[in-house]
């Protein structure tokens, strides 16, 4: 059982990376549950790697027993949010997570936009926090994905033992990164030109520069990340070097024209 954290600002490539990571890990687990806030993981379904479910107003009151049955019948499930507000989605996630934790077998649970599911401010269902705090020996692993690290509950963040962090621009998020990692957190700030004291294995080929996102003609080709574990393994990862079987359907987003 491992709890992982994936964080970077919007558009950095979190969902792309998580889809790759999910694809890479899914054969190791009996069950997969992806809680897909923005409907970004349907490529796993198109590639026949997972079943698809829509979580809309009719599903919001389905309890853990119903989700457990769905998971037992399907094995893998990407649940896309449809016409549910954040509070409704959180309640639904709680039921689905409770179900995943009750399964007889190993399960991987991916929570995208996790700061809405386990927020730093306000309360949220215990079973969600319990997912992050399940101890060794239990069969459920989790991946918490967020663009707002500062808004993801500290209890969850503190329990993750594997981290994959990219670039951030918010000072609050960068500060939270500083509390989590034991290398210079400036490597996550694309505004800094040179990072002092960066271990050589975290440097890019052209020196101690922050992580970068690579675009060509306005299209993201990949991005850099720092992978670190509680076991002391740290490395710089370039997602352009990774390939996956499924297609990622992330919205690239339309640009805004330049005034003047
Ligand atoms: N390694 C990669 N190879 C090809 N395309 C990539 C790669 N990484 C990211 N992209 C593309 O970049 C775009 C943004 O990535 P993604 O949707 O994963 O961002 P995100 O960090 O999840 O953003 P948000 O927080 O807004 O959800 C997507 O179109 C995605 O397919
Ligand atoms: Mg995303």
XYZ file of C-alpha atoms and ligand atoms in Angstrom:
292
model
C 0.000 0.000 0.000
C 1.374 3.375 -1.025
C -0.089 6.849 -0.900
C 1.097 9.200 -3.630
C 0.761 12.933 -4.179
C 0.795 14.590 -7.600
C 0.810 18.374 -7.555
C 1.451 21.177 -10.033
C -0.345 24.233 -11.292
C -3.149 23.937 -13.806
C -2.133 22.684 -17.224
C 1.254 21.310 -16.101
C 0.295 17.765 -17.067
C -0.885 16.206 -13.792
C -3.764 14.257 -15.262
C -1.606 13.136 -18.191
C 1.021 11.862 -15.778
C -1.553 10.229 -13.520
C -3.120 8.480 -16.437
C 0.337 7.144 -17.336
C 0.954 6.143 -13.716
C -2.444 4.484 -13.458
C -1.876 2.586 -16.689
C 1.530 1.467 -15.416
C 0.210 0.302 -12.032
C -3.233 -1.073 -12.778
C -2.030 -4.616 -13.576
C -0.700 -4.863 -10.018
C -4.105 -4.280 -8.392
C -7.318 -6.277 -8.180
C -9.401 -3.081 -8.397
C -9.098 0.438 -9.782
C -11.260 3.431 -8.912
C -10.589 6.796 -10.586
C -12.574 9.737 -9.192
C -12.520 11.966 -12.233
C -13.700 15.468 -11.323
C -13.122 16.966 -14.783
C -13.644 13.940 -17.008
C -9.976 13.661 -18.011
C -9.417 9.897 -17.775
C -11.782 8.523 -20.371
C -8.731 7.543 -22.486
C -8.290 4.619 -20.080
C -11.802 3.531 -20.982
C -11.282 3.960 -24.741
C -8.137 1.819 -24.485
C -10.174 -0.889 -22.715
C -8.126 -0.507 -19.556
C -11.083 0.529 -17.396
C -14.864 0.638 -17.299
C -16.644 3.956 -17.292
C -19.326 5.312 -15.037
C -21.077 8.652 -14.836
C -21.697 10.123 -11.420
C -24.655 12.432 -11.797
C -27.723 13.414 -9.759
C -29.108 9.850 -9.920
C -25.941 8.355 -8.491
C -25.267 10.870 -5.751
C -27.259 9.012 -3.135
C -25.938 5.553 -4.034
C -24.321 4.247 -0.889
C -21.118 2.333 -0.302
C -22.875 -1.029 -0.698
C -24.029 -0.103 -4.204
C -20.573 1.152 -5.257
C -18.977 -1.980 -3.807
C -21.193 -4.084 -6.004
C -20.308 -1.988 -9.055
C -16.594 -2.337 -8.294
C -16.876 -6.070 -7.698
C -18.694 -6.510 -10.994
C -16.376 -4.315 -13.052
C -12.989 -4.487 -11.348
C -11.982 -1.136 -12.814
C -14.007 2.053 -12.795
C -13.404 5.604 -13.998
C -16.179 7.697 -12.442
C -16.727 11.002 -14.209
C -18.509 13.846 -12.432
C -21.594 15.001 -14.296
C -23.805 17.878 -13.123
C -22.811 17.542 -9.481
C -21.642 20.429 -7.375
C -18.457 20.026 -5.356
C -20.305 19.116 -2.144
C -22.368 16.444 -3.908
C -19.256 15.100 -5.594
C -17.450 14.902 -2.239
C -20.327 12.908 -0.698
C -20.356 10.576 -3.670
C -16.567 10.145 -3.458
C -16.913 9.280 0.221
C -19.338 6.446 -0.602
C -17.164 5.143 -3.448
C -14.015 5.328 -1.306
C -15.742 3.527 1.556
C -16.656 0.816 -0.952
C -13.079 0.557 -2.252
C -11.768 0.208 1.294
C -14.175 -2.658 1.968
C -13.193 -4.696 -1.079
C -11.673 -8.066 -0.618
C -8.399 -7.564 -2.513
C -6.009 -4.784 -3.435
C -7.290 -1.497 -4.843
C -5.804 1.645 -6.358
C -7.866 4.803 -5.840
C -7.012 7.921 -7.894
C -8.529 11.212 -6.743
C -8.128 14.023 -9.254
C -8.705 17.614 -8.091
C -8.264 16.174 -4.593
C -8.441 19.575 -2.860
C -12.197 19.493 -3.520
C -12.514 16.015 -2.013
C -10.239 16.492 1.016
C -10.144 20.270 1.540
C -7.844 22.000 3.998
C -10.620 24.262 5.217
C -13.902 22.888 6.533
C -14.649 19.294 7.354
C -15.030 16.345 5.019
C -16.060 12.719 5.561
C -13.762 10.622 7.778
C -13.670 7.783 5.302
C -11.835 10.028 2.804
C -9.165 10.934 5.339
C -9.103 7.269 6.340
C -8.064 6.345 2.804
C -4.865 8.371 3.186
C -4.181 7.076 6.660
C -4.714 3.364 5.998
C -1.661 1.644 7.335
C 0.750 -0.778 5.800
C -0.751 -4.200 5.411
C -4.051 -2.869 4.063
C -4.584 -3.373 0.391
C -5.623 0.110 -0.724
C -3.227 2.540 -2.392
C -4.141 6.089 -3.322
C -3.010 8.858 -5.641
C -4.039 12.389 -4.657
C -3.836 14.858 -7.533
C -4.112 18.606 -7.035
C -3.386 21.966 -8.611
C -3.812 23.685 -5.220
C -1.511 21.993 -2.773
C -2.239 24.641 -0.124
C -5.917 23.719 -0.269
C -5.432 19.972 0.107
C -5.799 18.814 3.700
C -2.518 18.653 5.582
C -3.405 15.221 7.028
C -3.573 13.779 3.538
C -0.413 15.546 2.370
C 1.525 14.371 5.423
C 0.530 10.742 4.852
C 1.814 10.522 1.283
C 5.078 8.657 0.950
C 5.649 9.182 -2.762
C 5.486 12.629 -4.332
C 5.557 13.899 -7.874
C 5.605 17.681 -7.978
C 5.852 20.054 -10.910
C 5.731 23.827 -11.262
C 3.658 26.154 -9.061
C 3.069 29.873 -9.266
C 1.070 30.546 -6.104
C 3.152 31.531 -3.080
C 0.822 29.559 -0.783
C 1.352 26.399 -2.836
C 5.118 26.936 -2.997
C 5.219 27.378 0.779
C 3.361 24.121 1.262
C 5.837 22.382 -1.063
C 8.606 23.687 1.208
C 7.031 21.890 4.152
C 6.822 18.614 2.285
C 10.143 18.139 0.497
C 13.688 18.062 1.778
C 15.413 19.539 -1.292
C 15.324 23.259 -2.281
C 11.647 23.951 -3.063
C 12.641 26.712 -5.506
C 13.035 24.007 -8.128
C 9.216 24.113 -8.289
C 9.130 27.863 -8.939
C 9.485 28.542 -12.672
C 10.169 32.253 -11.862
C 13.570 31.507 -10.318
C 16.545 31.386 -12.690
C 19.117 29.370 -10.724
C 18.536 27.174 -7.697
C 21.238 27.247 -5.091
C 22.079 24.022 -3.341
C 20.151 21.801 -5.735
C 21.530 18.247 -5.523
C 23.202 17.328 -8.811
C 20.769 14.450 -9.470
C 17.912 16.975 -9.523
C 19.606 19.268 -12.042
C 18.486 19.444 -15.649
C 21.012 18.726 -18.412
C 21.609 22.495 -18.567
C 22.135 23.023 -14.866
C 20.255 23.821 -11.630
C 17.147 25.310 -13.245
C 13.496 24.983 -12.152
C 11.226 22.316 -13.632
C 9.954 23.263 -17.083
C 6.922 22.675 -19.227
C 7.592 22.082 -22.929
C 5.215 23.403 -25.550
C 5.323 23.432 -29.331
C 2.910 25.591 -31.323
C 0.891 26.113 -28.160
C 0.552 22.367 -27.514
C 2.053 20.780 -24.410
C 4.637 18.139 -25.261
C 5.444 17.220 -21.675
C 6.808 18.640 -18.456
C 9.408 18.119 -15.764
C 8.720 16.820 -12.270
C 10.599 15.993 -9.128
C 9.824 12.529 -7.865
C 10.668 11.892 -4.225
C 9.942 9.169 -1.705
C 10.171 8.869 2.051
C 12.832 6.265 1.374
C 15.131 9.020 0.061
C 14.831 8.320 -3.660
C 14.729 11.654 -5.501
C 14.922 12.175 -9.216
C 13.998 14.604 -11.955
C 11.511 13.151 -14.418
C 10.704 14.422 -17.930
C 7.267 13.145 -18.985
C 8.280 13.428 -22.672
C 10.309 10.270 -22.067
C 7.214 8.302 -21.044
C 4.775 6.635 -23.380
C 1.380 5.205 -22.677
C -1.008 2.993 -24.539
C -4.103 5.139 -23.926
C -4.807 8.647 -25.214
C -5.149 11.515 -22.740
C -8.177 13.711 -23.309
C -7.116 16.725 -21.314
C -8.491 20.055 -22.447
C -5.541 22.101 -23.689
C -7.683 25.203 -23.168
C -8.113 28.043 -25.578
C -5.692 30.943 -25.312
C -6.732 34.563 -24.888
C -5.827 37.127 -27.523
C -3.297 39.800 -26.674
C -4.862 43.257 -26.235
C -3.499 46.064 -28.398
N 3.970 14.103 -21.572
C 2.991 14.602 -22.308
N 2.861 14.254 -23.609
C 1.882 14.749 -24.370
N 0.948 15.639 -23.941
C 1.017 16.016 -22.667
C 2.028 15.522 -21.777
N 1.846 16.089 -20.573
C 0.765 16.893 -20.695
N 0.272 16.836 -21.944
C -0.908 17.587 -22.453
O -0.921 18.859 -21.836
C -2.255 19.274 -21.570
C -2.385 19.604 -20.085
O -2.156 18.430 -19.331
P -3.167 17.951 -18.199
O -4.560 17.962 -18.684
O -2.638 16.672 -17.671
O -2.926 19.138 -17.151
P -3.361 19.244 -15.623
O -2.126 19.552 -14.864
O -4.129 18.045 -15.243
O -4.258 20.551 -15.641
P -5.565 20.899 -14.740
O -5.055 21.163 -13.375
O -6.130 22.124 -15.382
O -6.471 19.705 -14.788
C -3.162 18.129 -22.001
O -3.658 18.416 -23.297
C -2.216 16.937 -22.045
O -2.638 15.944 -22.926
Mg -6.105 17.719 -14.608
